[in-house]
Coordinates of N, CA and C in Angstrom, one line a residue:
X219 N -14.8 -17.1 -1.8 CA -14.5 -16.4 -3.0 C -13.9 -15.0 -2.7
X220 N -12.9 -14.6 -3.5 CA -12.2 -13.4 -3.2 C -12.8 -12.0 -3.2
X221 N -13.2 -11.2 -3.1 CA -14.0 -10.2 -3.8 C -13.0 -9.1 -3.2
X222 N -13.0 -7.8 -3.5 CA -12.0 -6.9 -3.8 C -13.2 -5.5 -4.1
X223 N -13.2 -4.9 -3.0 CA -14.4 -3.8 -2.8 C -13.2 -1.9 -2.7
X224 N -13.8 -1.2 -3.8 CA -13.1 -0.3 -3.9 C -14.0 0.9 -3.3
X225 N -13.3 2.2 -2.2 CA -14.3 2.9 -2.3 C -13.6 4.5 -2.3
X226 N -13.7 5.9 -1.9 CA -13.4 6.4 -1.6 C -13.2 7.6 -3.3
X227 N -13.6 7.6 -3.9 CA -13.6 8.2 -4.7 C -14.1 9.8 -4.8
X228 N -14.0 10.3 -5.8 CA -14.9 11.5 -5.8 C -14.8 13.0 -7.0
X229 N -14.7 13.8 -6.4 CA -14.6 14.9 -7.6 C -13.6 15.9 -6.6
X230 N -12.7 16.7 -7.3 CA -11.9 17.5 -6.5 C -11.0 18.5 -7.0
X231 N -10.7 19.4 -6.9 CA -9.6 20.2 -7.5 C -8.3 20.0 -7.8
X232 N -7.6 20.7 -8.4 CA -6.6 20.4 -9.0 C -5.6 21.1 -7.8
X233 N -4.7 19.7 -7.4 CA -3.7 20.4 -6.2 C -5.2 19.3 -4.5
X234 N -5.5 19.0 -4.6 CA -6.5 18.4 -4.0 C -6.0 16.9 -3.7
X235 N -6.6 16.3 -2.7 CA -6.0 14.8 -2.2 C -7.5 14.0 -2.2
X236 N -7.2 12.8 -2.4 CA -8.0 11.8 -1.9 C -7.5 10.7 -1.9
X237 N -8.0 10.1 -0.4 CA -7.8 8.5 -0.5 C -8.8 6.9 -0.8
X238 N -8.0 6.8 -1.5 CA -8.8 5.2 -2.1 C -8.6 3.9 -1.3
X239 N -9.8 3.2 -1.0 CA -9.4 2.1 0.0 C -9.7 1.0 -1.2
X240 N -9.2 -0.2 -0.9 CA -9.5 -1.6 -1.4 C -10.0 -2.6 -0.3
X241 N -10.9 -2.7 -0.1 CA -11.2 -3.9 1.0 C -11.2 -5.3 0.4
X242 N -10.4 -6.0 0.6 CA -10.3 -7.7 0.3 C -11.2 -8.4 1.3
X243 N -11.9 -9.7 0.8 CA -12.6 -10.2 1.4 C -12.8 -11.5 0.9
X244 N -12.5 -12.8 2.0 CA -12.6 -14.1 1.3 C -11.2 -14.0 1.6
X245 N -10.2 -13.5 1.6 CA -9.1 -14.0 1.7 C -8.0 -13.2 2.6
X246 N -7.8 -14.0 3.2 CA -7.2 -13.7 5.1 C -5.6 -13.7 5.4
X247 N -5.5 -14.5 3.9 CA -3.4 -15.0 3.9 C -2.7 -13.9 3.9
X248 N -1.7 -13.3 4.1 CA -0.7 -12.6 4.3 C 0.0 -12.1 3.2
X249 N 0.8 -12.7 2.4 CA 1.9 -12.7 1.4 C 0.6 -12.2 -0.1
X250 N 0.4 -11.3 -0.4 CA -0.2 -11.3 -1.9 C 0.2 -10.1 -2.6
X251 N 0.2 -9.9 -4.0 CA 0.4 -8.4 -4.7 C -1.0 -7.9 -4.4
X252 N -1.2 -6.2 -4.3 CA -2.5 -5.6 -4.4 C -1.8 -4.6 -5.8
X253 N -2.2 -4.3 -6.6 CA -1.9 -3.4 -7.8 C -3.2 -2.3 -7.7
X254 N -2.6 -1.0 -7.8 CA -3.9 -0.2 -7.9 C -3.4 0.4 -9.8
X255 N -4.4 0.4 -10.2 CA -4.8 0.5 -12.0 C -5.7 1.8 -12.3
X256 N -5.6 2.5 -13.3 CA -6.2 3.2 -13.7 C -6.6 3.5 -15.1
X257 N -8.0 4.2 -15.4 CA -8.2 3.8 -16.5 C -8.9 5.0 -17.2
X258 N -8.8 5.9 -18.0 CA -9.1 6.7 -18.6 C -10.1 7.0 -19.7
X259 N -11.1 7.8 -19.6 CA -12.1 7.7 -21.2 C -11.4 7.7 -22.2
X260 N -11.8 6.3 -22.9 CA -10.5 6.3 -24.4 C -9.2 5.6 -23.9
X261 N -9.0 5.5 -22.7 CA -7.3 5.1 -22.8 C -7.7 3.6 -22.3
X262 N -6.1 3.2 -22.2 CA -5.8 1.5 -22.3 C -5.8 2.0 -20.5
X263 N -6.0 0.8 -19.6 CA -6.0 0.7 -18.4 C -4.9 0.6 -17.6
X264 N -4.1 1.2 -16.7 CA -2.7 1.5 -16.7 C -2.2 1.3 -15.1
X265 N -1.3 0.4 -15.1 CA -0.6 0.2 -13.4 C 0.0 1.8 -12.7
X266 N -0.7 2.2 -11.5 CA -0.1 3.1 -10.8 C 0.4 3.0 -9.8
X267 N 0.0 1.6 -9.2 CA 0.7 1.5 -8.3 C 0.8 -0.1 -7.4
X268 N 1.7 -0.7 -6.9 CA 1.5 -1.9 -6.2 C 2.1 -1.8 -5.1
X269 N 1.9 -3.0 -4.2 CA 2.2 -3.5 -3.5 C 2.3 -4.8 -2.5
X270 N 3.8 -5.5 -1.8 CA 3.3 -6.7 -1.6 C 3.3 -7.0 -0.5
X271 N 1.8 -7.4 0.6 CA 1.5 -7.4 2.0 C 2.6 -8.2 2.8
X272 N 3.2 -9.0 1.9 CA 4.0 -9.7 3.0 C 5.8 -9.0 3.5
X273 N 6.0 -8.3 3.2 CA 6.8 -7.3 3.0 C 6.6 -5.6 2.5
X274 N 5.7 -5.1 2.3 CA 5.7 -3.8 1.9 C 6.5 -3.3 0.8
X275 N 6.6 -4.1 0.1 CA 7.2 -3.5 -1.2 C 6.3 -2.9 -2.0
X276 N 7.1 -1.7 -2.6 CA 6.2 -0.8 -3.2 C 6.7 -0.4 -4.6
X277 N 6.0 0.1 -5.7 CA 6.5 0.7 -6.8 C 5.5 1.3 -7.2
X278 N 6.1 2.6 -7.9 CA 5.0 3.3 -8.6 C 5.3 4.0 -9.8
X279 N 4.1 4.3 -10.7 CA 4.7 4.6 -11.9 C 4.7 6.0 -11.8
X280 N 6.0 6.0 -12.9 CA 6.5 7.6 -13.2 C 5.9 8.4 -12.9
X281 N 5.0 8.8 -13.9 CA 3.8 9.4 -13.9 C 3.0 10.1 -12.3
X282 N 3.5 9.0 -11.3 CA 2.5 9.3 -9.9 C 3.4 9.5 -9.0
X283 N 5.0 9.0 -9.3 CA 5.5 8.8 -8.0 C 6.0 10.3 -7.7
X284 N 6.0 10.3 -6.0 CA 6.4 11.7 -5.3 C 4.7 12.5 -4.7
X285 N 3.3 11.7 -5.4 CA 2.8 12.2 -5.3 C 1.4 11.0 -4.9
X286 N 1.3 9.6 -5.0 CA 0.8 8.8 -4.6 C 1.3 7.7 -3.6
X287 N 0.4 7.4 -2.5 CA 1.1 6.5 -1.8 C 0.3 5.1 -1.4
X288 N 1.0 3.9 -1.8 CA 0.4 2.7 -1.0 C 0.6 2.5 -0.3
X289 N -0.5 2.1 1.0 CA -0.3 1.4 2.0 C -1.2 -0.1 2.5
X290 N -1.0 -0.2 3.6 CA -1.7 -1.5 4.1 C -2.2 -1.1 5.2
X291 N -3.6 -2.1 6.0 CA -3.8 -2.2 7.3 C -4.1 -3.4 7.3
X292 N -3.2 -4.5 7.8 CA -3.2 -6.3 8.1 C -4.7 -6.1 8.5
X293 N -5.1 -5.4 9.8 CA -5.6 -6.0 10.8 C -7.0 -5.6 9.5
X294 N -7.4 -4.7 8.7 CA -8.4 -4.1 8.4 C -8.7 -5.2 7.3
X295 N -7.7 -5.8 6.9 CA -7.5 -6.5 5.5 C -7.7 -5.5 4.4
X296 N -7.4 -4.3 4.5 CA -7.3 -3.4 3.3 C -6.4 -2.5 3.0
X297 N -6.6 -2.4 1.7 CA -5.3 -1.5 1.3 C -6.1 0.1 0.7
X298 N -4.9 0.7 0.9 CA -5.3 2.5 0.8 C -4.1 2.6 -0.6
X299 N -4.9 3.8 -1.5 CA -3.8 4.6 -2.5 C -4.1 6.1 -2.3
X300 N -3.4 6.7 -1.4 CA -3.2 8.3 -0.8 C -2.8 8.9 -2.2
X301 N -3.7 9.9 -2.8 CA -3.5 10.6 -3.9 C -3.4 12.2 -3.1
X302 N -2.1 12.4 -3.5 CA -1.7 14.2 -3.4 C -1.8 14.9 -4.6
X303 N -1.6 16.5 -4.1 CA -1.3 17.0 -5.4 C -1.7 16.5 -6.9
X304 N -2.9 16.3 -7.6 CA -4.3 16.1 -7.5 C -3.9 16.9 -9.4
X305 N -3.6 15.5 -10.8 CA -3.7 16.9 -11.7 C -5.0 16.3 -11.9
X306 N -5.6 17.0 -13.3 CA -6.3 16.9 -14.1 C -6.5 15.3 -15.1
X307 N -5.1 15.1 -15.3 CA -5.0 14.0 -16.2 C -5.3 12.5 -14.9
X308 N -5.1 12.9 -14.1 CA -5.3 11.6 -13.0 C -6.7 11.2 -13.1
X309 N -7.5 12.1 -13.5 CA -9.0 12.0 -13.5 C -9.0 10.6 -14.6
X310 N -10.1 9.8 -13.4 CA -10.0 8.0 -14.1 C -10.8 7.1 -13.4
X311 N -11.2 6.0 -13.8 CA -11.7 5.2 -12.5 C -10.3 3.9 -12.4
X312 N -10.5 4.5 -11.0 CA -9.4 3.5 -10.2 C -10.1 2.2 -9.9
X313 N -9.4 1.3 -10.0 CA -9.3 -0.5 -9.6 C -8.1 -0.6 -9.0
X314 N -8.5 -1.5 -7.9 CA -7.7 -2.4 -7.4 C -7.7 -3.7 -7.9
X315 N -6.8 -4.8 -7.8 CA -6.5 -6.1 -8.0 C -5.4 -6.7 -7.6
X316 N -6.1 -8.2 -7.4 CA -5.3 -8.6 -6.3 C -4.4 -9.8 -6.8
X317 N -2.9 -10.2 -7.3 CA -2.5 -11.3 -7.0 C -1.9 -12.5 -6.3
X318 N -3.0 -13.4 -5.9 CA -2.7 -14.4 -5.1 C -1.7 -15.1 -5.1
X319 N -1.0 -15.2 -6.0 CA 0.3 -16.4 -5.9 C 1.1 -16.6 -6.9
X320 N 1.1 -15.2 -7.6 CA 2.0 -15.3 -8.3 C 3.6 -14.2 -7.7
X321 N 3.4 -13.5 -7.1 CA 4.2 -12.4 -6.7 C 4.6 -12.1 -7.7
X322 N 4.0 -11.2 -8.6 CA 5.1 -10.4 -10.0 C 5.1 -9.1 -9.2
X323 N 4.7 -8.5 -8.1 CA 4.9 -7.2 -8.2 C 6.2 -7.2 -7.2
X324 N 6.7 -8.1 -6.4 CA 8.1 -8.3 -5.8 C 8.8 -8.2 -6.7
X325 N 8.9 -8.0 -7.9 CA 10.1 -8.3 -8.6 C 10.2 -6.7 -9.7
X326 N 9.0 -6.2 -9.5 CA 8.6 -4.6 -10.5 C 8.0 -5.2 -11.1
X327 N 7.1 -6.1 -11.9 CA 6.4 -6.8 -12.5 C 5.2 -6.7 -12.2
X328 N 4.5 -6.0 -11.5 CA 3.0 -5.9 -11.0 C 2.0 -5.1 -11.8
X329 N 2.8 -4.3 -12.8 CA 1.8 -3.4 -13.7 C 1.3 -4.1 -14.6
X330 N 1.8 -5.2 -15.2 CA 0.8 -6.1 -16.2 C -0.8 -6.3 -15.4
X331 N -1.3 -5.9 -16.5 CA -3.0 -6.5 -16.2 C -3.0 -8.1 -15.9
X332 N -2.1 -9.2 -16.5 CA -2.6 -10.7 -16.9 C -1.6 -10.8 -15.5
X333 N -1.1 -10.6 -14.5 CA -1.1 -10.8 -13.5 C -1.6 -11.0 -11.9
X334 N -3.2 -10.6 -13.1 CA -3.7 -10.3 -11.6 C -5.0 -11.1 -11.7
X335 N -5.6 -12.2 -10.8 CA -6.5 -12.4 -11.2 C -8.6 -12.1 -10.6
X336 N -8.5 -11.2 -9.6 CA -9.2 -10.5 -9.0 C -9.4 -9.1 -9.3
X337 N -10.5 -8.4 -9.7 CA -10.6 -7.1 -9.4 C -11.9 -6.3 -9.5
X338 N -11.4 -5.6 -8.6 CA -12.8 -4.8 -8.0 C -13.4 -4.1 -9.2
X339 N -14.7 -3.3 -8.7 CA -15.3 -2.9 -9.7 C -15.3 -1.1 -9.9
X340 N -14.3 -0.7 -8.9 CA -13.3 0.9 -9.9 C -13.9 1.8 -8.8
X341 N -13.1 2.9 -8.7 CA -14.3 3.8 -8.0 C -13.5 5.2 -8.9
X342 N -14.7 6.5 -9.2 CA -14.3 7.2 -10.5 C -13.2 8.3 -8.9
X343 N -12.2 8.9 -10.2 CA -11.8 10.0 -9.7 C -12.0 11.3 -10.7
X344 N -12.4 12.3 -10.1 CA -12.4 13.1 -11.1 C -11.9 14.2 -10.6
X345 N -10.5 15.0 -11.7 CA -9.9 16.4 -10.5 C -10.2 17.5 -11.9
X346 N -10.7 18.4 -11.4 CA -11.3 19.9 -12.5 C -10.1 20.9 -12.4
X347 N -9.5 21.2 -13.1 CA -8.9 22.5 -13.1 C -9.3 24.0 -12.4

């Protein structure tokens, strides 16, 4: 069974970094989308970022890019989202999720939620002014 473990969260200043891991587990194959999602008190839950392990393709939304980064470690089976430069409004609990076989996020397709059918259980960010 797939399970999808998020950790690395916390509270921090504005202009401040942190990084977020996703650890996968149950599943060992190569080629999948990881999407990292965020989700706001009151707001709809929103794609920030993906990527696909079997080539490193990456996209990120408006909103993050220049200032969030995905990556991978094969051997760790987990994926990292490096948050720089740190606002206020980024404050959210972050999810990872994973899709196994469909590859929408090869194509810029990865920010739909009904794409994915795994996801972890969030870990909060919070940046204070």
């Amino acid at each position: 069974q797939v399970q999808l473990v998020e950790s690395g969260g916390g509270s921090v200043q504005a202009g401040g970094s942190l990084r977020l891991s996703c650890a996968v587990f149950g599943y060992t194959y190569s080629n999948y989308c990881i999407g990292w999602f965020r989700q706001a008190s009151g707001k709809e839950r929103e794609g920030v970022a993906t990527i696909y392990t079997g080539g490193g393709i990456t996209y990120y939304a408006d909103s993050v890019k220049g200032r969030f980064t995905i990556s991978q470690d094969n051997a760790k089976n987990t994926l990292y989202l490096q948050l720089d430069s740190l606002k206020p409004e980024d404050t959210a609990m972050y999810y990872c999720a994973a899709d196994l076989w469909r590859g929408a996020c090869v194509n810029g397709l990865g920010f739909f939620r009904n794409k994915y059918d795994h996801w972890g259980q969030g870990t909060q960010v919070t940046v204070s002014s």
